[in-house]
Amino acid sequence: MIHVAIDGPSGAGKSTIARMVAAELGYVYIDTGALYRSVGVAALKRGFDPANREQVEAMLPEIEVSLGFVDGIQHVYLNGEDVSEEIRLPEASMAASAVSALPAVRAFLFDLQREIAAKNNCIMDGRDIGTVVLPDADVKIFLTASPEVRARRRYDELLAKGNQVEFEPLLQEIIQRDYNDSHRAAAPLKQAEDAVLLDCSDLNLEQVKAQVIDLIHKKVGV
């Protein structure tokens, strides 16, 4: 099996690029961020503080998170409910940052991620894929962009979906999430020593996709 790990901060375009590259190469795409967002949404639906360890841990046995594909498009299910749109809202992003800092949540999702990877050529994106989840991945990429560029992309994406948002709060959320993710005790966001750094601040999606595919070809020869 060929495993590709794409790590990086929130809003760098990891999911979009991983999805595009997986489709081009015929690999399975595993969106780990969506899994953590789903757990965060589960906490919010219950009126819990996503950072409250006791509340979130008690909730875990009551939830089931899964990935599915409809017409080639990945959908995320929380206890059978399609939450693919809900998990992309800003509040879901911050909730994901909070729950992902909890070791129990990481353990809860770890086996699911490894199980899918063991059975497929896959591209998995997240914060700690190359360092923790798939430390022996054949290809490791750390995809990043400036906070301003990431906020602008997210702003444009949400506006296109009809959400009323302001740019400055989004920028501050991204800066705060970067800090939270890189300073958490459990599997903090960091570049693996053997990962290739790819800054996409000045690149469009097609350019990033081409560079990622080129890296994969060079590393695994296919």
Tab-separated table of C-alpha atoms in Angstrom:
chain	number	residue	atom	x	y	z
A	1	MET	CA	0.000	0.000	0.000
A	2	ILE	CA	1.125	3.537	-0.757
A	3	HIS	CA	0.391	6.100	1.936
A	4	VAL	CA	0.675	9.875	1.493
A	5	ALA	CA	0.502	12.164	4.539
A	6	ILE	CA	-0.355	15.843	4.090
A	7	ASP	CA	-0.112	17.926	7.240
A	8	GLY	CA	-0.416	21.641	7.813
A	9	PRO	CA	-2.357	24.408	9.550
A	10	SER	CA	-6.071	25.118	9.231
A	11	GLY	CA	-7.127	26.617	5.913
A	12	ALA	CA	-3.995	25.700	3.954
A	13	GLY	CA	-6.070	23.744	1.451
A	14	LYS	CA	-5.012	20.285	2.602
A	15	SER	CA	-8.434	18.698	2.153
A	16	THR	CA	-9.025	20.195	-1.288
A	17	ILE	CA	-5.586	19.231	-2.571
A	18	ALA	CA	-5.696	15.764	-1.020
A	19	ARG	CA	-9.109	15.164	-2.589
A	20	MET	CA	-7.947	16.341	-6.025
A	21	VAL	CA	-4.749	14.300	-5.953
A	22	ALA	CA	-6.530	11.181	-4.679
A	23	ALA	CA	-9.046	11.426	-7.515
A	24	GLU	CA	-6.267	11.831	-10.080
A	25	LEU	CA	-4.239	8.875	-8.778
A	26	GLY	CA	-7.157	6.609	-7.850
A	27	TYR	CA	-6.297	6.641	-4.135
A	28	VAL	CA	-8.715	6.749	-1.206
A	29	TYR	CA	-8.914	10.165	0.443
A	30	ILE	CA	-9.166	10.219	4.251
A	31	ASP	CA	-10.184	13.617	5.658
A	32	THR	CA	-9.125	13.402	9.307
A	33	GLY	CA	-10.029	17.030	9.943
A	34	ALA	CA	-13.630	16.197	9.091
A	35	LEU	CA	-13.581	13.449	11.711
A	36	TYR	CA	-12.417	15.838	14.436
A	37	ARG	CA	-14.904	18.475	13.303
A	38	SER	CA	-17.658	15.879	13.639
A	39	VAL	CA	-16.709	15.184	17.241
A	40	GLY	CA	-16.668	18.941	17.875
A	41	VAL	CA	-20.123	19.301	16.322
A	42	ALA	CA	-21.380	16.426	18.460
A	43	ALA	CA	-20.271	18.339	21.567
A	44	LEU	CA	-21.893	21.574	20.374
A	45	LYS	CA	-25.164	19.776	19.596
A	46	ARG	CA	-25.259	18.612	23.210
A	47	GLY	CA	-24.515	22.072	24.533
A	48	PHE	CA	-21.118	20.941	25.813
A	49	ASP	CA	-17.897	22.914	25.969
A	50	PRO	CA	-15.664	21.141	23.398
A	51	ALA	CA	-12.676	21.812	25.656
A	52	ASN	CA	-14.321	20.141	28.666
A	53	ARG	CA	-12.523	16.814	28.947
A	54	GLU	CA	-15.072	15.096	31.193
A	55	GLN	CA	-18.060	16.061	29.055
A	56	VAL	CA	-16.423	15.087	25.771
A	57	GLU	CA	-15.014	11.789	27.081
A	58	ALA	CA	-18.424	10.801	28.440
A	59	MET	CA	-19.961	11.550	25.043
A	60	LEU	CA	-17.588	9.408	22.950
A	61	PRO	CA	-19.272	6.011	23.538
A	62	GLU	CA	-22.532	7.561	22.320
A	63	ILE	CA	-21.311	8.728	18.921
A	64	GLU	CA	-20.326	7.057	15.674
A	65	VAL	CA	-18.356	8.934	13.028
A	66	SER	CA	-17.916	7.564	9.521
A	67	LEU	CA	-16.943	8.569	5.995
A	68	GLY	CA	-18.920	7.713	2.888
A	69	PHE	CA	-18.913	8.619	-0.791
A	70	VAL	CA	-21.861	9.804	-2.874
A	71	ASP	CA	-21.153	10.238	-6.590
A	72	GLY	CA	-17.452	10.330	-5.789
A	73	ILE	CA	-17.859	13.086	-3.206
A	74	GLN	CA	-16.901	12.428	0.411
A	75	HIS	CA	-19.659	12.800	2.997
A	76	VAL	CA	-19.242	12.765	6.755
A	77	TYR	CA	-21.798	11.099	8.997
A	78	LEU	CA	-22.392	11.610	12.705
A	79	ASN	CA	-24.641	8.893	14.117
A	80	GLY	CA	-26.008	8.409	10.632
A	81	GLU	CA	-26.683	12.120	10.009
A	82	ASP	CA	-24.884	13.783	7.103
A	83	VAL	CA	-23.019	16.712	8.693
A	84	SER	CA	-20.775	17.476	5.694
A	85	GLU	CA	-21.910	21.109	5.495
A	86	GLU	CA	-22.291	21.736	9.219
A	87	ILE	CA	-18.704	20.763	10.012
A	88	ARG	CA	-17.350	23.480	7.689
A	89	LEU	CA	-18.777	26.375	9.705
A	90	PRO	CA	-16.316	28.526	11.749
A	91	GLU	CA	-17.722	27.337	15.092
A	92	ALA	CA	-17.108	23.737	14.038
A	93	SER	CA	-13.496	24.602	13.229
A	94	MET	CA	-12.859	26.017	16.698
A	95	ALA	CA	-14.675	23.081	18.306
A	96	ALA	CA	-12.456	20.690	16.335
A	97	SER	CA	-9.367	22.485	17.617
A	98	ALA	CA	-10.593	22.035	21.190
A	99	VAL	CA	-11.549	18.357	21.012
A	100	SER	CA	-8.410	17.434	19.061
A	101	ALA	CA	-6.342	18.492	22.076
A	102	LEU	CA	-7.958	15.724	24.146
A	103	PRO	CA	-6.022	12.407	24.149
A	104	ALA	CA	-9.258	10.409	24.449
A	105	VAL	CA	-10.609	11.910	21.226
A	106	ARG	CA	-7.376	11.226	19.366
A	107	ALA	CA	-7.441	7.610	20.567
A	108	PHE	CA	-11.112	7.346	19.590
A	109	LEU	CA	-10.353	8.308	15.971
A	110	PHE	CA	-6.849	6.846	15.686
A	111	ASP	CA	-7.914	3.248	15.077
A	112	LEU	CA	-10.477	4.313	12.465
A	113	GLN	CA	-7.850	6.243	10.521
A	114	ARG	CA	-5.275	3.445	10.669
A	115	GLU	CA	-7.868	0.817	9.731
A	116	ILE	CA	-8.846	2.639	6.538
A	117	ALA	CA	-5.206	3.274	5.611
A	118	ALA	CA	-4.212	-0.369	6.106
A	119	LYS	CA	-6.620	-1.474	3.388
A	120	ASN	CA	-6.032	1.177	0.735
A	121	ASN	CA	-3.569	3.284	-1.217
A	122	CYS	CA	-4.542	6.535	0.446
A	123	ILE	CA	-3.914	10.204	0.957
A	124	MET	CA	-4.606	11.336	4.508
A	125	ASP	CA	-4.520	14.952	5.636
A	126	GLY	CA	-4.508	16.472	9.090
A	127	ARG	CA	-2.204	17.933	11.719
A	128	ASP	CA	-0.231	14.891	12.907
A	129	ILE	CA	-0.479	12.354	10.106
A	130	GLY	CA	3.209	12.224	9.248
A	131	THR	CA	4.304	12.421	12.882
A	132	VAL	CA	1.783	10.180	14.675
A	133	VAL	CA	-0.916	8.495	12.589
A	134	LEU	CA	1.207	7.344	9.624
A	135	PRO	CA	4.819	7.878	10.734
A	136	ASP	CA	6.000	5.434	8.041
A	137	ALA	CA	4.084	7.115	5.190
A	138	ASP	CA	5.804	6.822	1.817
A	139	VAL	CA	5.358	10.534	1.113
A	140	LYS	CA	5.062	13.325	3.684
A	141	ILE	CA	4.147	16.892	2.788
A	142	PHE	CA	3.690	19.898	5.072
A	143	LEU	CA	1.342	22.254	3.245
A	144	THR	CA	1.092	25.806	4.528
A	145	ALA	CA	0.249	29.414	3.597
A	146	SER	CA	0.231	32.736	5.432
A	147	PRO	CA	-2.653	33.324	7.895
A	148	GLU	CA	-3.912	36.210	5.748
A	149	VAL	CA	-4.073	34.086	2.609
A	150	ARG	CA	-5.803	31.245	4.454
A	151	ALA	CA	-8.355	33.613	5.995
A	152	ARG	CA	-9.106	35.188	2.624
A	153	ARG	CA	-9.683	31.806	1.005
A	154	ARG	CA	-11.990	30.723	3.825
A	155	TYR	CA	-13.833	34.048	3.674
A	156	ASP	CA	-14.449	33.691	-0.067
A	157	GLU	CA	-15.535	30.067	0.356
A	158	LEU	CA	-18.094	30.874	3.063
A	159	LEU	CA	-19.479	33.849	1.141
A	160	ALA	CA	-19.910	31.659	-1.927
A	161	LYS	CA	-22.004	29.284	0.174
A	162	GLY	CA	-24.241	32.148	1.300
A	163	ASN	CA	-22.852	32.526	4.821
A	164	GLN	CA	-22.601	36.070	6.197
A	165	VAL	CA	-19.111	36.408	7.655
A	166	GLU	CA	-16.525	39.104	8.332
A	167	PHE	CA	-12.884	38.780	7.345
A	168	GLU	CA	-11.171	39.998	10.538
A	169	PRO	CA	-12.832	37.521	12.928
A	170	LEU	CA	-11.928	34.702	10.533
A	171	LEU	CA	-8.292	35.826	10.492
A	172	GLN	CA	-8.164	35.952	14.283
A	173	GLU	CA	-9.749	32.493	14.515
A	174	ILE	CA	-7.091	31.072	12.201
A	175	ILE	CA	-4.279	32.707	14.173
A	176	GLN	CA	-5.764	31.381	17.424
A	177	ARG	CA	-6.253	27.912	15.990
A	178	ASP	CA	-2.651	27.848	14.737
A	179	TYR	CA	-1.521	28.611	18.281
A	180	ASN	CA	-3.853	26.043	19.839
A	181	ASP	CA	-2.883	23.292	17.407
A	182	SER	CA	0.849	23.864	17.691
A	183	HIS	CA	0.866	24.167	21.496
A	184	ARG	CA	-1.434	21.315	22.531
A	185	ALA	CA	0.080	18.527	24.597
A	186	ALA	CA	-1.375	15.703	22.499
A	187	ALA	CA	0.185	15.356	19.033
A	188	PRO	CA	0.795	19.057	18.324
A	189	LEU	CA	0.881	20.427	14.795
A	190	LYS	CA	4.447	20.290	13.515
A	191	GLN	CA	6.319	19.411	10.371
A	192	ALA	CA	7.746	15.878	10.318
A	193	GLU	CA	11.512	15.845	9.946
A	194	ASP	CA	11.255	13.973	6.645
A	195	ALA	CA	8.334	16.006	5.245
A	196	VAL	CA	8.627	18.294	2.231
A	197	LEU	CA	7.583	21.880	3.018
A	198	LEU	CA	5.218	23.329	0.403
A	199	ASP	CA	4.136	26.962	0.852
A	200	CYS	CA	1.112	27.587	-1.357
A	201	SER	CA	0.561	31.271	-0.506
A	202	ASP	CA	1.286	32.300	-4.100
A	203	LEU	CA	0.090	29.152	-5.878
A	204	ASN	CA	-3.322	28.232	-7.253
A	205	LEU	CA	-4.920	24.816	-6.718
A	206	GLU	CA	-3.765	23.356	-10.022
A	207	GLN	CA	-0.174	24.406	-9.345
A	208	VAL	CA	-0.227	22.854	-5.864
A	209	LYS	CA	-1.834	19.671	-7.169
A	210	ALA	CA	0.829	19.356	-9.856
A	211	GLN	CA	3.639	19.784	-7.322
A	212	VAL	CA	2.124	17.215	-4.949
A	213	ILE	CA	1.661	14.652	-7.719
A	214	ASP	CA	5.233	15.269	-8.877
A	215	LEU	CA	6.494	14.658	-5.331
A	216	ILE	CA	4.541	11.422	-5.095
A	217	HIS	CA	5.883	10.197	-8.452
A	218	LYS	CA	9.444	10.991	-7.409
A	219	LYS	CA	9.080	9.265	-4.029
A	220	VAL	CA	7.241	6.088	-5.010
A	221	GLY	CA	7.985	5.918	-8.717
A	222	VAL	CA	4.381	5.593	-9.884
